[in-house]
Short mmCIF file of N, CA and C in Angstrom, two decimals:
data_model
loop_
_atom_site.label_atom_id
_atom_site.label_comp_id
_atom_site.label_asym_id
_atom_site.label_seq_id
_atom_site.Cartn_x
_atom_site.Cartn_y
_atom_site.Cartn_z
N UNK A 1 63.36 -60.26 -14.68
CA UNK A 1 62.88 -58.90 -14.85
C UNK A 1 62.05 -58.45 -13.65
N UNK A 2 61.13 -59.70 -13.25
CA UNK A 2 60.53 -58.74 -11.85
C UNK A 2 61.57 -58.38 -10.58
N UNK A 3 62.64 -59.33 -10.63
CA UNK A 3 63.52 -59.05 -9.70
C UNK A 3 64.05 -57.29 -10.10
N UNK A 4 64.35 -57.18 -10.91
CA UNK A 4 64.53 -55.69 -11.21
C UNK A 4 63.76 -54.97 -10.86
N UNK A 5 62.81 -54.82 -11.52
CA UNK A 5 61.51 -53.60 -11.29
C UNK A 5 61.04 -54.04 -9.40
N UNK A 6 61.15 -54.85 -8.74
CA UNK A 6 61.33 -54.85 -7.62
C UNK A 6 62.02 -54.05 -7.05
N UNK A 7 63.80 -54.43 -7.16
CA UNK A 7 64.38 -54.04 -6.50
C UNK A 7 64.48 -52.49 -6.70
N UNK A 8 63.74 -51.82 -8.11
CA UNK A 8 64.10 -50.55 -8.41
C UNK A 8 62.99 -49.90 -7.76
N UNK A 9 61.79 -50.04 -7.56
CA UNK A 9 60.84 -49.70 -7.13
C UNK A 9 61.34 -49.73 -5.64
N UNK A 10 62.13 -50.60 -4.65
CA UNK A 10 62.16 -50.41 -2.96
C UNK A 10 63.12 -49.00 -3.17
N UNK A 11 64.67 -49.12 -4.29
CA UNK A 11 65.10 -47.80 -4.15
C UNK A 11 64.38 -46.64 -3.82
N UNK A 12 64.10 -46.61 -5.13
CA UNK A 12 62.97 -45.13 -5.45
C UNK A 12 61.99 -44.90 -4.45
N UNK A 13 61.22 -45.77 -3.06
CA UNK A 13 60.32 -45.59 -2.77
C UNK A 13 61.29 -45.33 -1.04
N UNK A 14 62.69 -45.49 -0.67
CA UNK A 14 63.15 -45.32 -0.10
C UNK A 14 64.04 -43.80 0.03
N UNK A 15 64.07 -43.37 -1.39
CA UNK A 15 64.44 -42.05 -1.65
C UNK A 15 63.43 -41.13 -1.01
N UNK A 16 62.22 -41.63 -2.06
CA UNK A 16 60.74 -40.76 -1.33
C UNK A 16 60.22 -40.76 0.46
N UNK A 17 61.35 -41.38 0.78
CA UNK A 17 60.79 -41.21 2.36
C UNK A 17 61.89 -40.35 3.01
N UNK A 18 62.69 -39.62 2.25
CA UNK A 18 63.45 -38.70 2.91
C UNK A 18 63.29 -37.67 2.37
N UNK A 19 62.02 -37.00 1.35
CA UNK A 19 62.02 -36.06 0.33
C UNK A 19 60.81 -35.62 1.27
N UNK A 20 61.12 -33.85 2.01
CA UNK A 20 60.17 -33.28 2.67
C UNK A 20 58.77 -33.17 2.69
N UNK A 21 59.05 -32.93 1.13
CA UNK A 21 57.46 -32.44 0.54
C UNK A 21 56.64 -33.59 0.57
N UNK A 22 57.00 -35.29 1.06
CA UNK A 22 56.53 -36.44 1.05
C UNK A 22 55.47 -36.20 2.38
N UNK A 23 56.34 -35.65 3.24
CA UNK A 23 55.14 -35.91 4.74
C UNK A 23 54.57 -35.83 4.96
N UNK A 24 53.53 -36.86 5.45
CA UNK A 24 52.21 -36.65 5.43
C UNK A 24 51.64 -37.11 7.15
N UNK A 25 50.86 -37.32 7.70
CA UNK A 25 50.76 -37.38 8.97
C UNK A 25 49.96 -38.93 9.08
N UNK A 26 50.26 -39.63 9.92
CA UNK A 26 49.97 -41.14 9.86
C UNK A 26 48.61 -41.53 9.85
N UNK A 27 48.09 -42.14 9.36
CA UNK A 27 46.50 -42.29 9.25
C UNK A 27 45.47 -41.13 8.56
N UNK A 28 46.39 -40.85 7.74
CA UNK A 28 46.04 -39.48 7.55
C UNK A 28 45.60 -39.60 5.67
N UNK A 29 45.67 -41.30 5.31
CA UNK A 29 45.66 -41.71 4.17
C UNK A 29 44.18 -41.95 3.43
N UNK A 30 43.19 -42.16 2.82
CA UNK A 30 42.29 -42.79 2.11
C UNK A 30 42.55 -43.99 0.99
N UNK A 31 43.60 -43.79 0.03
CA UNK A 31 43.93 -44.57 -0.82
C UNK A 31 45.14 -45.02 -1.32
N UNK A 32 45.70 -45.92 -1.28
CA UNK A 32 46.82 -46.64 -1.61
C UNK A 32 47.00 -47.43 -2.95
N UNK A 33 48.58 -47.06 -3.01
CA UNK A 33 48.44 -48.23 -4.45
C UNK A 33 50.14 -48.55 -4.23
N UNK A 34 50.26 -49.98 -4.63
CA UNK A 34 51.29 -51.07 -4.01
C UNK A 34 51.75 -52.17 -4.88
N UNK A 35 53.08 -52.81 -4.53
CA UNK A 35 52.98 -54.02 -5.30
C UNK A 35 53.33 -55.08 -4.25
N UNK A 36 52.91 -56.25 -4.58
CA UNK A 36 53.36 -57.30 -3.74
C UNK A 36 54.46 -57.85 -4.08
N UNK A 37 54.93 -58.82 -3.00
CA UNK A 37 56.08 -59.50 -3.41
C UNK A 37 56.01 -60.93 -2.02
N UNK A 38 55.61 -61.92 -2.43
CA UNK A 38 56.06 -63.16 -1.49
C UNK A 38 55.63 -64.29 -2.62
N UNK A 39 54.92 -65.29 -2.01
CA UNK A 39 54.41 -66.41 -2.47
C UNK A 39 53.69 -66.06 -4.12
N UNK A 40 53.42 -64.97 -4.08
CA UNK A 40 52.39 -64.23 -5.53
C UNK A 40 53.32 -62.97 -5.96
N UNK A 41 53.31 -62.60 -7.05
CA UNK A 41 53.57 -61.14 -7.24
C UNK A 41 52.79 -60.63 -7.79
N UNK A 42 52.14 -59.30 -7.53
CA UNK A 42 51.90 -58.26 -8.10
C UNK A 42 51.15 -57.40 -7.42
N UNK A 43 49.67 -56.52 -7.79
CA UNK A 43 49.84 -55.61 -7.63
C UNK A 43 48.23 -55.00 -6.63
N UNK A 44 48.17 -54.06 -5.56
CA UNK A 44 47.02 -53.87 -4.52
C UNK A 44 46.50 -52.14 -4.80
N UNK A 45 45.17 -52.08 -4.36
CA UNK A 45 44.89 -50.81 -4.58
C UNK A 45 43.82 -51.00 -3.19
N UNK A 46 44.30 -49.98 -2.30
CA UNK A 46 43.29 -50.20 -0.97
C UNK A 46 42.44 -48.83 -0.68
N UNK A 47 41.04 -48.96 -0.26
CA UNK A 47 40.85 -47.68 -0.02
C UNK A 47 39.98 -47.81 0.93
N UNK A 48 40.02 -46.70 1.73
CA UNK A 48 39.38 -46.86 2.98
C UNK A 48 38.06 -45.80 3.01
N UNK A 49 37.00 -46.61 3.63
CA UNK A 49 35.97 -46.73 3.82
C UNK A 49 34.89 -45.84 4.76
N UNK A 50 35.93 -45.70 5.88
CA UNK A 50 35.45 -45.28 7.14
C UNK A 50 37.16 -44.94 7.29
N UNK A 51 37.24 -44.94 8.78
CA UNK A 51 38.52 -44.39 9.64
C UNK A 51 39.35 -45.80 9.83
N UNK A 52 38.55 -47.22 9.87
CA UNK A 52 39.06 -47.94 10.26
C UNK A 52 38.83 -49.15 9.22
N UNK A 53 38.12 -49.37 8.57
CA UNK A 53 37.55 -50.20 7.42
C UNK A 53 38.40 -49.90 6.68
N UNK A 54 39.06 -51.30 5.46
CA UNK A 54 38.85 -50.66 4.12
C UNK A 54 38.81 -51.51 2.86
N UNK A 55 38.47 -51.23 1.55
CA UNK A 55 38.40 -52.43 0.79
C UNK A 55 39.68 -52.63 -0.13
N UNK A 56 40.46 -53.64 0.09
CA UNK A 56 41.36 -54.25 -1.07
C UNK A 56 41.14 -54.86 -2.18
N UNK A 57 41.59 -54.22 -3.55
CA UNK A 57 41.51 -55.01 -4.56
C UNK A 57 43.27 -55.95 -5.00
N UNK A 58 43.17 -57.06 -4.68
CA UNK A 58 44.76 -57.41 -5.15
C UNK A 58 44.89 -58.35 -6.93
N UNK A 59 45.27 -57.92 -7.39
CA UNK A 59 45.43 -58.70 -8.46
C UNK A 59 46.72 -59.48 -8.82
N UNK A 60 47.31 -60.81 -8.79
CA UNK A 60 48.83 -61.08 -8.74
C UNK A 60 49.04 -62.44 -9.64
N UNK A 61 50.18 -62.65 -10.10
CA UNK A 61 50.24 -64.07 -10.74
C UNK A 61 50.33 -65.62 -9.69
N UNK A 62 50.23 -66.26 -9.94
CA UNK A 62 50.67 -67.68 -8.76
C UNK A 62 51.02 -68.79 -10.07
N UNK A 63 51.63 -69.52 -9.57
CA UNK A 63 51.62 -70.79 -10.85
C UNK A 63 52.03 -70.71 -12.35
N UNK A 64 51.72 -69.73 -12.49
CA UNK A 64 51.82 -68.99 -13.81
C UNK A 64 50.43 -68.39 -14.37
N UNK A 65 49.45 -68.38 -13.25
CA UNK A 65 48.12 -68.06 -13.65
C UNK A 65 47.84 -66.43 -13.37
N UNK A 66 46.44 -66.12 -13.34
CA UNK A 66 46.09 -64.75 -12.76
C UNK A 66 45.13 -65.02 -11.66
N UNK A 67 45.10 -64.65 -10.39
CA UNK A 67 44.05 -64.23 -9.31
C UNK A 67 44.07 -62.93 -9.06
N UNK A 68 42.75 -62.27 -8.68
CA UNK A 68 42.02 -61.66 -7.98
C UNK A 68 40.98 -61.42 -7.13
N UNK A 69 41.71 -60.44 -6.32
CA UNK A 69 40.99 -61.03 -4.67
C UNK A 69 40.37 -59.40 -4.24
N UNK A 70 38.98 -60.00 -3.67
CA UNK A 70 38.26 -58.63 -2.79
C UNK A 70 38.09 -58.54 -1.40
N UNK A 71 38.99 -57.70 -0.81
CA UNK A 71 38.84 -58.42 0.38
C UNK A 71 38.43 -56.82 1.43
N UNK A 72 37.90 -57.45 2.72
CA UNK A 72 37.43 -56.29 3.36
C UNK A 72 38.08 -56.47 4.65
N UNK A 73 38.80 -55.08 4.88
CA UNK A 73 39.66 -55.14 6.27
C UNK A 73 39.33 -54.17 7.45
N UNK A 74 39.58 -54.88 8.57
CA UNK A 74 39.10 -53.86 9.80
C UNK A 74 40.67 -53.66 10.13
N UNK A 75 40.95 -52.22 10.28
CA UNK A 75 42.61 -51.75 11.16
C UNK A 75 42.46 -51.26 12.29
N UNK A 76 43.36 -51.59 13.10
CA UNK A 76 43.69 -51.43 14.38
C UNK A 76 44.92 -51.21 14.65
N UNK A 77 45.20 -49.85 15.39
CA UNK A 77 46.43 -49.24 16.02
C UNK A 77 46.80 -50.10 16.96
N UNK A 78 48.21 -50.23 17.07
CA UNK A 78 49.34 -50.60 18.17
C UNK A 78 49.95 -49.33 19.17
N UNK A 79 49.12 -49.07 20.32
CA UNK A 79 49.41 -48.23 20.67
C UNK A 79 50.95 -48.06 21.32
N UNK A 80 51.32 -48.89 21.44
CA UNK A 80 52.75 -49.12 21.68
C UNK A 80 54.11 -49.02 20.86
N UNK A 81 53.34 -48.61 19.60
CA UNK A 81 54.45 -48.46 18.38
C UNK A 81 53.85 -47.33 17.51
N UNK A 82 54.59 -46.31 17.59
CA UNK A 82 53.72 -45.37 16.72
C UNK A 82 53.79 -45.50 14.91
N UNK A 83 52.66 -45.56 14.28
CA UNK A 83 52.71 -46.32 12.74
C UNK A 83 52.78 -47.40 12.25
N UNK A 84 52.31 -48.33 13.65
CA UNK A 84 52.38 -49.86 13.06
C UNK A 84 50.66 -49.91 13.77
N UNK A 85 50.10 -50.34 13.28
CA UNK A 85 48.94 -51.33 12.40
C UNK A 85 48.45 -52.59 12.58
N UNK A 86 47.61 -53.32 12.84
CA UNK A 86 47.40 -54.46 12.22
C UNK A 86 45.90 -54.76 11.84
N UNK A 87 45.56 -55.48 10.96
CA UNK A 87 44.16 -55.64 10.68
C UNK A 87 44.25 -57.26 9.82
N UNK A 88 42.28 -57.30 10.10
CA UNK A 88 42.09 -58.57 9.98
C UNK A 88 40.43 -58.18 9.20
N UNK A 89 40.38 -59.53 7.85
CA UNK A 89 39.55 -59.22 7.38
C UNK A 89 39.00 -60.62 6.62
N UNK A 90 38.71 -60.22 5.67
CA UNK A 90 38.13 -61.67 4.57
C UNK A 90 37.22 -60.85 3.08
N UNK A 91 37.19 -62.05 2.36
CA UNK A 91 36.86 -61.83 1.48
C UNK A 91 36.43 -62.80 0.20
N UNK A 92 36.62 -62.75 -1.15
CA UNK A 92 36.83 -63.62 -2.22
C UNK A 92 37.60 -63.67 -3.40
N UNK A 93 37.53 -64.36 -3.88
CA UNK A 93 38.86 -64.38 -5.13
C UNK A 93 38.48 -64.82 -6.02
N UNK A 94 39.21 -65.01 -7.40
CA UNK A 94 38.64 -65.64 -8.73
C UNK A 94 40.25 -65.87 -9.56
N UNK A 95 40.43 -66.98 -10.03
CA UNK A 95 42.05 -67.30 -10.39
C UNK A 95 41.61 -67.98 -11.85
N UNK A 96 42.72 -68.24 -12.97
CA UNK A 96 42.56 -68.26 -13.99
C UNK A 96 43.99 -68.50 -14.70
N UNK A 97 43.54 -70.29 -15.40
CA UNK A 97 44.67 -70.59 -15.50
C UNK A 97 44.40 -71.26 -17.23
N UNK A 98 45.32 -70.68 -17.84
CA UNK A 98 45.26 -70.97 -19.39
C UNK A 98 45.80 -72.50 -19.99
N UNK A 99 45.69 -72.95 -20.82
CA UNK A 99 46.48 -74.06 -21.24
C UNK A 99 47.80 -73.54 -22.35
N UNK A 100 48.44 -74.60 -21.57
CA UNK A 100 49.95 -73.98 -22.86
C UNK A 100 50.84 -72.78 -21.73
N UNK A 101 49.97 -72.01 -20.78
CA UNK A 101 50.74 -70.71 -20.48
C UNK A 101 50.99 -70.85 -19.03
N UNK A 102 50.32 -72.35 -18.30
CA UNK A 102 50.45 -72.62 -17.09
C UNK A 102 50.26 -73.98 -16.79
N UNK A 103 50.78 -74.68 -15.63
CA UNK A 103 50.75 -75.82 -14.82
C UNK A 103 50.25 -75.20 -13.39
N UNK A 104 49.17 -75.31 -13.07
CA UNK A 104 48.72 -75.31 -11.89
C UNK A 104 49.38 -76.79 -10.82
N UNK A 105 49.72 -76.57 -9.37
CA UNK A 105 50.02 -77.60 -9.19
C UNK A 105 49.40 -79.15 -8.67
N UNK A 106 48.17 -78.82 -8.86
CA UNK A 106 46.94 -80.30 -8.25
C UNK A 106 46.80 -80.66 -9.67
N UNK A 107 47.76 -80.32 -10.66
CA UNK A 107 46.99 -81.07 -12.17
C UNK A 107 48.50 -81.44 -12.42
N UNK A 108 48.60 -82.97 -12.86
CA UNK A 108 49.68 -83.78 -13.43
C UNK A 108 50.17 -82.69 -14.68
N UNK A 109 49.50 -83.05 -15.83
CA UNK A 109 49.83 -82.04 -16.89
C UNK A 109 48.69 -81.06 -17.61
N UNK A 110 48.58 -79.84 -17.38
CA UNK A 110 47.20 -79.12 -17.86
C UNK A 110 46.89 -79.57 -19.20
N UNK A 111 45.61 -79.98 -19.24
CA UNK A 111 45.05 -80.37 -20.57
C UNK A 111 44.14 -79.13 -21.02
N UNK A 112 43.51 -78.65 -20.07
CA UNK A 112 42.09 -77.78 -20.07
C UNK A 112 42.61 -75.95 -19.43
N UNK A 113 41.83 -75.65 -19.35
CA UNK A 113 42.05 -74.08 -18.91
C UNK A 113 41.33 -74.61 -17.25
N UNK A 114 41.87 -74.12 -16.67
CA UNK A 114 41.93 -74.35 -15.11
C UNK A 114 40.88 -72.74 -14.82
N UNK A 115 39.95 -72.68 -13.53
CA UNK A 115 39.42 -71.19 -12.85
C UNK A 115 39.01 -72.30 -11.47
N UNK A 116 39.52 -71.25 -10.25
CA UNK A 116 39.15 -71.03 -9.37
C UNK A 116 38.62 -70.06 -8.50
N UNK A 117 37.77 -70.16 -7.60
CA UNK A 117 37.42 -69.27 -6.88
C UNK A 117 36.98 -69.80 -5.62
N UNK A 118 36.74 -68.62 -4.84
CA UNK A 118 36.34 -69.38 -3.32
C UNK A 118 36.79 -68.05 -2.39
N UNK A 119 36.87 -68.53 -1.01
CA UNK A 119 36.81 -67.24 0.18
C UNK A 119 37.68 -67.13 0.75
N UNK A 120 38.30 -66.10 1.18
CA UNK A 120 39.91 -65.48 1.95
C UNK A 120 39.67 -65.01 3.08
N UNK A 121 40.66 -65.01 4.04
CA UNK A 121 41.01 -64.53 5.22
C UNK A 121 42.28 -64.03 4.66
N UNK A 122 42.18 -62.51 5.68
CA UNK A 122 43.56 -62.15 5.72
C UNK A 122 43.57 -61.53 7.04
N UNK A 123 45.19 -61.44 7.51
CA UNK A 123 45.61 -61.19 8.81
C UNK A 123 46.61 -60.35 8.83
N UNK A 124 47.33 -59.10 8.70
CA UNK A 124 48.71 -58.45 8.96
C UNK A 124 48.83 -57.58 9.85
N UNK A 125 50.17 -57.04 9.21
CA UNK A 125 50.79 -55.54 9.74
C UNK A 125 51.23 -54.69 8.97
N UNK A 126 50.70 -53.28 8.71
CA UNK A 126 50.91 -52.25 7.84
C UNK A 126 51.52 -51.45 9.10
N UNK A 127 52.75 -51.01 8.83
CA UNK A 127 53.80 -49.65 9.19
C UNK A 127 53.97 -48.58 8.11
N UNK A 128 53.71 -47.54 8.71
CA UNK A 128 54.21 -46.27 8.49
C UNK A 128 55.84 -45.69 8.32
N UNK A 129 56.48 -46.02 6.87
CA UNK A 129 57.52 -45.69 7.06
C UNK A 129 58.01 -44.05 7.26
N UNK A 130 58.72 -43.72 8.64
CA UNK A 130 59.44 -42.59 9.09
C UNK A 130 58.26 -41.65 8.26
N UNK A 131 57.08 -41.55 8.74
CA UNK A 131 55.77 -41.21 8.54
C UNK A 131 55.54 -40.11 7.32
N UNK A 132 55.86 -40.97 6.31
CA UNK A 132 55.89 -40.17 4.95
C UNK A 132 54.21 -41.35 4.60
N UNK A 133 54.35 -40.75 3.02
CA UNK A 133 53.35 -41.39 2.50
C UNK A 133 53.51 -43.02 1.90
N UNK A 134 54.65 -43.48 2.78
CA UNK A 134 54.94 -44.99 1.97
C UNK A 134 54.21 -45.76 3.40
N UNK A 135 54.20 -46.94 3.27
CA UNK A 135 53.61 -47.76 3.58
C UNK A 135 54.33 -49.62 3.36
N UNK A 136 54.39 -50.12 4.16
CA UNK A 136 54.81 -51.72 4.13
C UNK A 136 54.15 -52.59 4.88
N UNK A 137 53.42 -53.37 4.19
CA UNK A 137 52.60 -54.78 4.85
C UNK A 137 53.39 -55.66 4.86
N UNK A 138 53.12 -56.72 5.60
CA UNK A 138 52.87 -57.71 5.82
C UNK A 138 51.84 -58.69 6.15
N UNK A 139 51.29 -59.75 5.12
CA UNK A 139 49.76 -60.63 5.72
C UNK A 139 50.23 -61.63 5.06
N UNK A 140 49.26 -62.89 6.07
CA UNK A 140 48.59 -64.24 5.81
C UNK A 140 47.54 -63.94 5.31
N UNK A 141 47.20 -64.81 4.27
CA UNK A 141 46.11 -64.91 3.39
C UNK A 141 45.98 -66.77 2.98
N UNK A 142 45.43 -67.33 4.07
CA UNK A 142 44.76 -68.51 3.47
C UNK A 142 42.93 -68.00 2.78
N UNK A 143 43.45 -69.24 1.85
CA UNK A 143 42.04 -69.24 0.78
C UNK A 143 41.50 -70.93 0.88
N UNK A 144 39.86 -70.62 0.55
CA UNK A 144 39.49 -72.36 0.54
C UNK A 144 38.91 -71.81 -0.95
N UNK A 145 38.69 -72.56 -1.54
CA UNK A 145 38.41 -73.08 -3.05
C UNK A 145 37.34 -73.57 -2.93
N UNK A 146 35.98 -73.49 -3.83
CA UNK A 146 34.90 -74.54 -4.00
C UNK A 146 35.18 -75.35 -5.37
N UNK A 147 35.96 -75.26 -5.80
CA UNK A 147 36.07 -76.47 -6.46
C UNK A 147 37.11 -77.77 -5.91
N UNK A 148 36.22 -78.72 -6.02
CA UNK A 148 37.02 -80.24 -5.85
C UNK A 148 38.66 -80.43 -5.97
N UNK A 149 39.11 -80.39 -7.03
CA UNK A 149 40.69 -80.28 -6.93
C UNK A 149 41.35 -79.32 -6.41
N UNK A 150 41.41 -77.88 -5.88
CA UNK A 150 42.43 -77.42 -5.44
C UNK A 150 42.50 -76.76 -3.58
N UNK A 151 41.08 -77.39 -3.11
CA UNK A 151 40.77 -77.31 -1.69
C UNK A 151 41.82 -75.56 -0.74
N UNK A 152 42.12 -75.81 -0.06
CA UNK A 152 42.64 -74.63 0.69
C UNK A 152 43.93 -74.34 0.39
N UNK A 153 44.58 -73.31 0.25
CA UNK A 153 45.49 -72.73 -0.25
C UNK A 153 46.26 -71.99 1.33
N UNK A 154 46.31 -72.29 1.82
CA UNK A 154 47.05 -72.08 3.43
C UNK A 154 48.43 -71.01 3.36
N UNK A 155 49.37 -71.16 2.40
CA UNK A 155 50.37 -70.51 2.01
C UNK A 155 50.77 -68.99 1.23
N UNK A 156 50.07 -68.60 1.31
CA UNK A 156 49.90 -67.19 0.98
C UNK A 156 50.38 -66.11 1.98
N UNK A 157 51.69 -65.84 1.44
CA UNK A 157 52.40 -64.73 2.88
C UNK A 157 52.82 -63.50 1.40
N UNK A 158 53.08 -62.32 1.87
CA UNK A 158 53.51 -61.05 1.40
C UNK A 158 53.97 -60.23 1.72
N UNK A 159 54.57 -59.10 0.81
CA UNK A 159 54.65 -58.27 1.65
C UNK A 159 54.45 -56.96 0.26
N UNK A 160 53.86 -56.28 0.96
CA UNK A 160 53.17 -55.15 0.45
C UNK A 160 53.87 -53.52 0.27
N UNK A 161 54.48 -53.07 -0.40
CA UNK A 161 54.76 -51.45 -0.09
C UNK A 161 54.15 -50.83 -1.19
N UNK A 162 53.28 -49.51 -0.19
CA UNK A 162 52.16 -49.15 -0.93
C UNK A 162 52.44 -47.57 -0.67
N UNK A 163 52.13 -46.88 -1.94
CA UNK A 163 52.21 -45.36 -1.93
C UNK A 163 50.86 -44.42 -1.66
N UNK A 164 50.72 -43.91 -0.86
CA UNK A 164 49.35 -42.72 -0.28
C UNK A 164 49.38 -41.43 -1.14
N UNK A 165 48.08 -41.59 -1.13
CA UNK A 165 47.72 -40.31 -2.20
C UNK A 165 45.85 -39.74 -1.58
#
């Protein structure tokens, strides 16, 4: 089913970038709202701060659990590409793993309800698609953990398409 609502959501959000009344002028955004799709799925709400700042809230499944992450990003233009982006930031997270409804993978067989938390880096590239109000990331997001069993989480790649409003 998420493969669906995926793939129906890139349609529909590919329609909206050829629909006039969409255009909006590049950087020209405050707030976003998105879903992910790589290593995690689900879902980002970004809003910016200043001109170049801004704060992400991501909330997504992993493992079969729930995380959420706060993270704070600085953006920077590519002056060589008009509508591409990149920014670099950090932050924290908090994950949450039930018994019966998940296997985290540093635990043989879950006995207990599993929570983590700990601090993020993130690194991408947000483009401006054909400079409507859509939007597509790409980031690295390693995480370290303060708890003992599940140490750094290094593997965290995505990709993001997010709608401006």
């Amino acid at each position: 089913m998420n493969k669906n609502f995926f793939s129906a959501t890139i349609i529909i959000a590919t329609l909206f970038c050829f629909v006039p009344e969409a255009k909006s002028q590049i950087g020209a955004y405050n707030t976003t709202v998105g879903i992910r799709g790589g290593t995690s799925v689900g879902g980002s709400v970004k809003r910016f701060v200043t001109d170049h700042d801004a704060i992400e809230l991501m909330v997504y499944t992993r493992w079969k659990g729930w995380v959420g992450n706060l993270l704070f990003e600085h953006h920077m233009d590519i002056r060589e590409f008009e509508g591409l982006e990149w920014y670099i930031g950090g932050g924290g997270h908090y994950g949450i793993w039930k018994v019966g409804k998940s296997e985290p993978p540093w635990v043989y067989k879950a006995t207990e309800d599993y929570a983590a938390f700990g601090v993020d880096a993130i690194v991408g590239l947000d483009y401006n698609i054909n400079r409507s109000n859509w939007y597509i990331s790409l980031d690295w997001k390693p995480s370290y953990n303060f708890q003992d069993f599940t140490g750094l989480w290094w593997d965290e790649t995505a990709f993001t398409l997010r709608y401006s409003f």
